[in-house]
Amino acid sequence: MIVFEHVGKRYGGRFEALANLDFRVRRGEMVFLTGHSGAGKSSLLRLIMCLERPSRGRILVAGHDLARLHPSQVPFYRRQVGVVFQDHQLLFDRSVFHNVALPLEIRGMAPREAARRARAALDKVGLLHRERALPIELSGGEQQRVGIARAVVNKPALLLADEPTGNLDPQLSADIMALFEDFNRIGTTVMIASHDLALIARLRHRTLRLREGRLVADEEAA
Amino acid sequence: MTRQPPVPPRGARSQRTRSSSQLRGWLRHHRAMGADSARRLLRQPLGSLLTMLAIAIALVLPAALWLMLDSARLLDAELDDSATLTAYLEPRVAEGEAGRIAEAVAAQSGVAGTRLITAAEGMAEFQQALGLSDALARLDGNPLPASIVVTPDDPAPAAVRQLARSLEALAGVAEVRLDLAWLERLRHLAELGRRVALALGVLFGLGVLLVVGNTIRLAVESRRQEIEVVMLIGATHAFVRRPFLYSGAWYGLGGGLLAWALLALGNQWLATPVRALAASYGASFTLPQLGLPGSATLLICSTLLGWLGAWIAVGRHLAGIRPR
């Protein structure tokens, strides 16, 4: 699903955010990406989202060579990747329902079908009863779940999450992780960047450990 | 009876339904954004009105100038009909002979009509026109020659000059005067006016682009976070651009309608003095109206200008917005 071949990323010519990354993630896998802040977790996710291009090496995602992707194709590529952001990236001037339906609206889906799928996604994250609420009226955990519903509403084959439990208490964090495991169980490839080592250790999935932009450990689930 | 092929062309069919549903989705988004951008404009009525007023003022001046030139063109066409030559006969030509010369002139090719003005008639006209009857009565004899006013078939200047030359060659004709000089002067003046109007139109059109562009720039800035989010989840540039293009087009249309209203108001305001002025010259002249084609042109141009201004502004800013 994801192939990194000798990938490096420099910013401004000097700072090396990522160096010589070489790994593969198989279809249907669930992988954690760990490391201290600044280790390059976010940079790696940004490369997969095609928000940035690598300075060196090659990245293949679902068969797409990201270096060969024309800028006009990037939006269509992004529709195949669901992303959950640490700061949610919700639109605060529209309801929970409309936030979740937004990717379908962008795809030009008929409103009836879009509404059905948005409600299904909200139901999955347990927020169907809040569909009319504005994101500002929700707690942090609920906002994160809206973000997850929006990421999966397109039924992407790949789901990325950047510190999805960053500001949540342990119980809420475990709930969120359980949601990701549910999506992984139905075949979605999931990659989660997190520095919550205790939680990751408990969940027993493959873990990629980054330090100063290098892959220092690739541990299969115990 | 049509026979079903053994293997239905599934791929092609699903492709077709997908593209037709994409087209529907695209049209739906256009409708939604057209309505949404109109609502956003109405939510800030004063700001929107000021922007439209700025557009309207920029449009009124060139449009008014154009209208004036249009009426000058109409006048010009009328004058074409009255383009005449005057052939002055030699003073010694007697009245009977003048009649014969007039007939000879009428027989020339390219002559539509002739009118003989005898020396006495000329004198009478002169007196009437100048109101100098006393002074002229003191003259010994009639110093004016008889003349023939010739209306040419073809009012084009070259044809008229040609005709003048052939008339001058006739015996008894002393001189042929063309009434072309002032007509040409008027034409040059009209051409000058047309160019000034065009230059003003281009300048003020640029002004409209700037007004709309600046307004849209602010709108893009205020919705920056929203733009970043939709781009993160796969929105194309066209999708992001669409609501702003509609805003620009609405501003343009609103400005065009206001300009139309200003022109109508100005027409009302000036109609009475213009009519009085024309009456004092013994003419009837009414101010030109935009009419249906003119109004349509004004509105279409202003809408397109608004749309274009938005396009330029959004294009410039989208390049600068990258999702974080």
PDB file of N, CA, C and O in Angstrom, chain B residues 103-130:
ATOM      1  N   GLU B 103     -30.433  72.007 -66.522  1.00  0.00           N
ATOM      2  CA  GLU B 103     -30.859  70.753 -67.160  1.00  0.00           C
ATOM      3  C   GLU B 103     -29.657  69.898 -67.545  1.00  0.00           C
ATOM      4  O   GLU B 103     -29.666  68.677 -67.390  1.00  0.00           O
ATOM      5  N   ALA B 104     -28.601  70.558 -68.037  1.00  0.00           N
ATOM      6  CA  ALA B 104     -27.383  69.828 -68.408  1.00  0.00           C
ATOM      7  C   ALA B 104     -26.773  69.151 -67.185  1.00  0.00           C
ATOM      8  O   ALA B 104     -26.302  67.999 -67.258  1.00  0.00           O
ATOM      9  N   VAL B 105     -26.800  69.878 -66.066  1.00  0.00           N
ATOM     10  CA  VAL B 105     -26.247  69.313 -64.826  1.00  0.00           C
ATOM     11  C   VAL B 105     -27.065  68.099 -64.407  1.00  0.00           C
ATOM     12  O   VAL B 105     -26.527  67.049 -64.057  1.00  0.00           O
ATOM     13  N   ALA B 106     -28.396  68.248 -64.503  1.00  0.00           N
ATOM     14  CA  ALA B 106     -29.279  67.144 -64.081  1.00  0.00           C
ATOM     15  C   ALA B 106     -29.046  65.910 -64.938  1.00  0.00           C
ATOM     16  O   ALA B 106     -29.233  64.776 -64.491  1.00  0.00           O
ATOM     17  N   ALA B 107     -28.591  66.128 -66.194  1.00  0.00           N
ATOM     18  CA  ALA B 107     -28.391  65.007 -67.095  1.00  0.00           C
ATOM     19  C   ALA B 107     -27.088  64.267 -66.808  1.00  0.00           C
ATOM     20  O   ALA B 107     -26.879  63.162 -67.305  1.00  0.00           O
ATOM     21  N   GLN B 108     -26.197  64.889 -66.024  1.00  0.00           N
ATOM     22  CA  GLN B 108     -24.917  64.250 -65.692  1.00  0.00           C
ATOM     23  C   GLN B 108     -25.144  62.962 -64.891  1.00  0.00           C
ATOM     24  O   GLN B 108     -26.110  62.864 -64.127  1.00  0.00           O
ATOM     25  N   SER B 109     -24.238  62.026 -65.077  1.00  0.00           N
ATOM     26  CA  SER B 109     -24.374  60.795 -64.286  1.00  0.00           C
ATOM     27  C   SER B 109     -23.932  61.093 -62.853  1.00  0.00           C
ATOM     28  O   SER B 109     -23.045  61.902 -62.622  1.00  0.00           O
ATOM     29  N   GLY B 110     -24.575  60.428 -61.889  1.00  0.00           N
ATOM     30  CA  GLY B 110     -24.215  60.622 -60.480  1.00  0.00           C
ATOM     31  C   GLY B 110     -24.975  61.750 -59.831  1.00  0.00           C
ATOM     32  O   GLY B 110     -24.731  62.081 -58.681  1.00  0.00           O
ATOM     33  N   VAL B 111     -25.910  62.374 -60.581  1.00  0.00           N
ATOM     34  CA  VAL B 111     -26.675  63.482 -59.999  1.00  0.00           C
ATOM     35  C   VAL B 111     -28.072  62.981 -59.666  1.00  0.00           C
ATOM     36  O   VAL B 111     -28.776  62.435 -60.518  1.00  0.00           O
ATOM     37  N   ALA B 112     -28.460  63.158 -58.408  1.00  0.00           N
ATOM     38  CA  ALA B 112     -29.774  62.672 -57.983  1.00  0.00           C
ATOM     39  C   ALA B 112     -30.831  63.745 -58.180  1.00  0.00           C
ATOM     40  O   ALA B 112     -31.972  63.451 -58.512  1.00  0.00           O
ATOM     41  N   GLY B 113     -30.414  65.010 -57.996  1.00  0.00           N
ATOM     42  CA  GLY B 113     -31.400  66.073 -58.137  1.00  0.00           C
ATOM     43  C   GLY B 113     -30.729  67.428 -58.228  1.00  0.00           C
ATOM     44  O   GLY B 113     -29.576  67.586 -57.817  1.00  0.00           O
ATOM     45  N   THR B 114     -31.428  68.391 -58.783  1.00  0.00           N
ATOM     46  CA  THR B 114     -30.856  69.735 -58.874  1.00  0.00           C
ATOM     47  C   THR B 114     -31.925  70.742 -58.457  1.00  0.00           C
ATOM     48  O   THR B 114     -33.126  70.463 -58.542  1.00  0.00           O
ATOM     49  N   ARG B 115     -31.457  71.880 -57.998  1.00  0.00           N
ATOM     50  CA  ARG B 115     -32.393  72.966 -57.694  1.00  0.00           C
ATOM     51  C   ARG B 115     -31.712  74.260 -58.115  1.00  0.00           C
ATOM     52  O   ARG B 115     -30.582  74.540 -57.688  1.00  0.00           O
ATOM     53  N   LEU B 116     -32.374  74.974 -58.984  1.00  0.00           N
ATOM     54  CA  LEU B 116     -31.794  76.222 -59.488  1.00  0.00           C
ATOM     55  C   LEU B 116     -32.183  77.366 -58.565  1.00  0.00           C
ATOM     56  O   LEU B 116     -33.338  77.524 -58.195  1.00  0.00           O
ATOM     57  N   ILE B 117     -31.171  78.127 -58.162  1.00  0.00           N
ATOM     58  CA  ILE B 117     -31.437  79.329 -57.377  1.00  0.00           C
ATOM     59  C   ILE B 117     -30.996  80.513 -58.229  1.00  0.00           C
ATOM     60  O   ILE B 117     -29.801  80.692 -58.490  1.00  0.00           O
ATOM     61  N   THR B 118     -31.977  81.274 -58.677  1.00  0.00           N
ATOM     62  CA  THR B 118     -31.626  82.410 -59.531  1.00  0.00           C
ATOM     63  C   THR B 118     -30.978  83.486 -58.676  1.00  0.00           C
ATOM     64  O   THR B 118     -31.009  83.419 -57.437  1.00  0.00           O
ATOM     65  N   ALA B 119     -30.371  84.451 -59.350  1.00  0.00           N
ATOM     66  CA  ALA B 119     -29.681  85.523 -58.628  1.00  0.00           C
ATOM     67  C   ALA B 119     -30.635  86.221 -57.678  1.00  0.00           C
ATOM     68  O   ALA B 119     -30.293  86.524 -56.529  1.00  0.00           O
ATOM     69  N   ALA B 120     -31.872  86.457 -58.113  1.00  0.00           N
ATOM     70  CA  ALA B 120     -32.849  87.174 -57.276  1.00  0.00           C
ATOM     71  C   ALA B 120     -33.223  86.348 -56.058  1.00  0.00           C
ATOM     72  O   ALA B 120     -33.293  86.848 -54.930  1.00  0.00           O
ATOM     73  N   GLU B 121     -33.449  85.026 -56.292  1.00  0.00           N
ATOM     74  CA  GLU B 121     -33.798  84.135 -55.172  1.00  0.00           C
ATOM     75  C   GLU B 121     -32.664  84.083 -54.161  1.00  0.00           C
ATOM     76  O   GLU B 121     -32.867  84.094 -52.948  1.00  0.00           O
ATOM     77  N   GLY B 122     -31.438  84.030 -54.714  1.00  0.00           N
ATOM     78  CA  GLY B 122     -30.260  83.994 -53.848  1.00  0.00           C
ATOM     79  C   GLY B 122     -30.217  85.208 -52.959  1.00  0.00           C
ATOM     80  O   GLY B 122     -29.939  85.117 -51.764  1.00  0.00           O
ATOM     81  N   MET B 123     -30.498  86.343 -53.561  1.00  0.00           N
ATOM     82  CA  MET B 123     -30.484  87.591 -52.807  1.00  0.00           C
ATOM     83  C   MET B 123     -31.526  87.561 -51.697  1.00  0.00           C
ATOM     84  O   MET B 123     -31.241  87.949 -50.555  1.00  0.00           O
ATOM     85  N   ALA B 124     -32.705  87.070 -52.051  1.00  0.00           N
ATOM     86  CA  ALA B 124     -33.787  87.020 -51.066  1.00  0.00           C
ATOM     87  C   ALA B 124     -33.406  86.131 -49.882  1.00  0.00           C
ATOM     88  O   ALA B 124     -33.601  86.480 -48.719  1.00  0.00           O
ATOM     89  N   GLU B 125     -32.820  84.951 -50.200  1.00  0.00           N
ATOM     90  CA  GLU B 125     -32.406  84.025 -49.135  1.00  0.00           C
ATOM     91  C   GLU B 125     -31.361  84.666 -48.240  1.00  0.00           C
ATOM     92  O   GLU B 125     -31.398  84.551 -47.021  1.00  0.00           O
ATOM     93  N   PHE B 126     -30.444  85.350 -48.902  1.00  0.00           N
ATOM     94  CA  PHE B 126     -29.344  85.984 -48.192  1.00  0.00           C
ATOM     95  C   PHE B 126     -29.877  87.025 -47.221  1.00  0.00           C
ATOM     96  O   PHE B 126     -29.479  87.087 -46.047  1.00  0.00           O
ATOM     97  N   GLN B 127     -30.812  87.819 -47.726  1.00  0.00           N
ATOM     98  CA  GLN B 127     -31.400  88.856 -46.882  1.00  0.00           C
ATOM     99  C   GLN B 127     -32.105  88.266 -45.684  1.00  0.00           C
ATOM    100  O   GLN B 127     -31.950  88.719 -44.550  1.00  0.00           O
ATOM    101  N   GLN B 128     -32.848  87.226 -45.966  1.00  0.00           N
ATOM    102  CA  GLN B 128     -33.607  86.595 -44.893  1.00  0.00           C
ATOM    103  C   GLN B 128     -32.685  85.996 -43.850  1.00  0.00           C
ATOM    104  O   GLN B 128     -32.905  86.130 -42.646  1.00  0.00           O
ATOM    105  N   ALA B 129     -31.663  85.330 -44.335  1.00  0.00           N
ATOM    106  CA  ALA B 129     -30.767  84.641 -43.421  1.00  0.00           C
ATOM    107  C   ALA B 129     -30.015  85.614 -42.541  1.00  0.00           C
ATOM    108  O   ALA B 129     -29.797  85.372 -41.361  1.00  0.00           O
ATOM    109  N   LEU B 130     -29.584  86.731 -43.131  1.00  0.00           N
ATOM    110  CA  LEU B 130     -28.728  87.634 -42.368  1.00  0.00           C
ATOM    111  C   LEU B 130     -29.483  88.779 -41.708  1.00  0.00           C
ATOM    112  O   LEU B 130     -28.952  89.455 -40.838  1.00  0.00           O
TER     113      LEU B 130
END
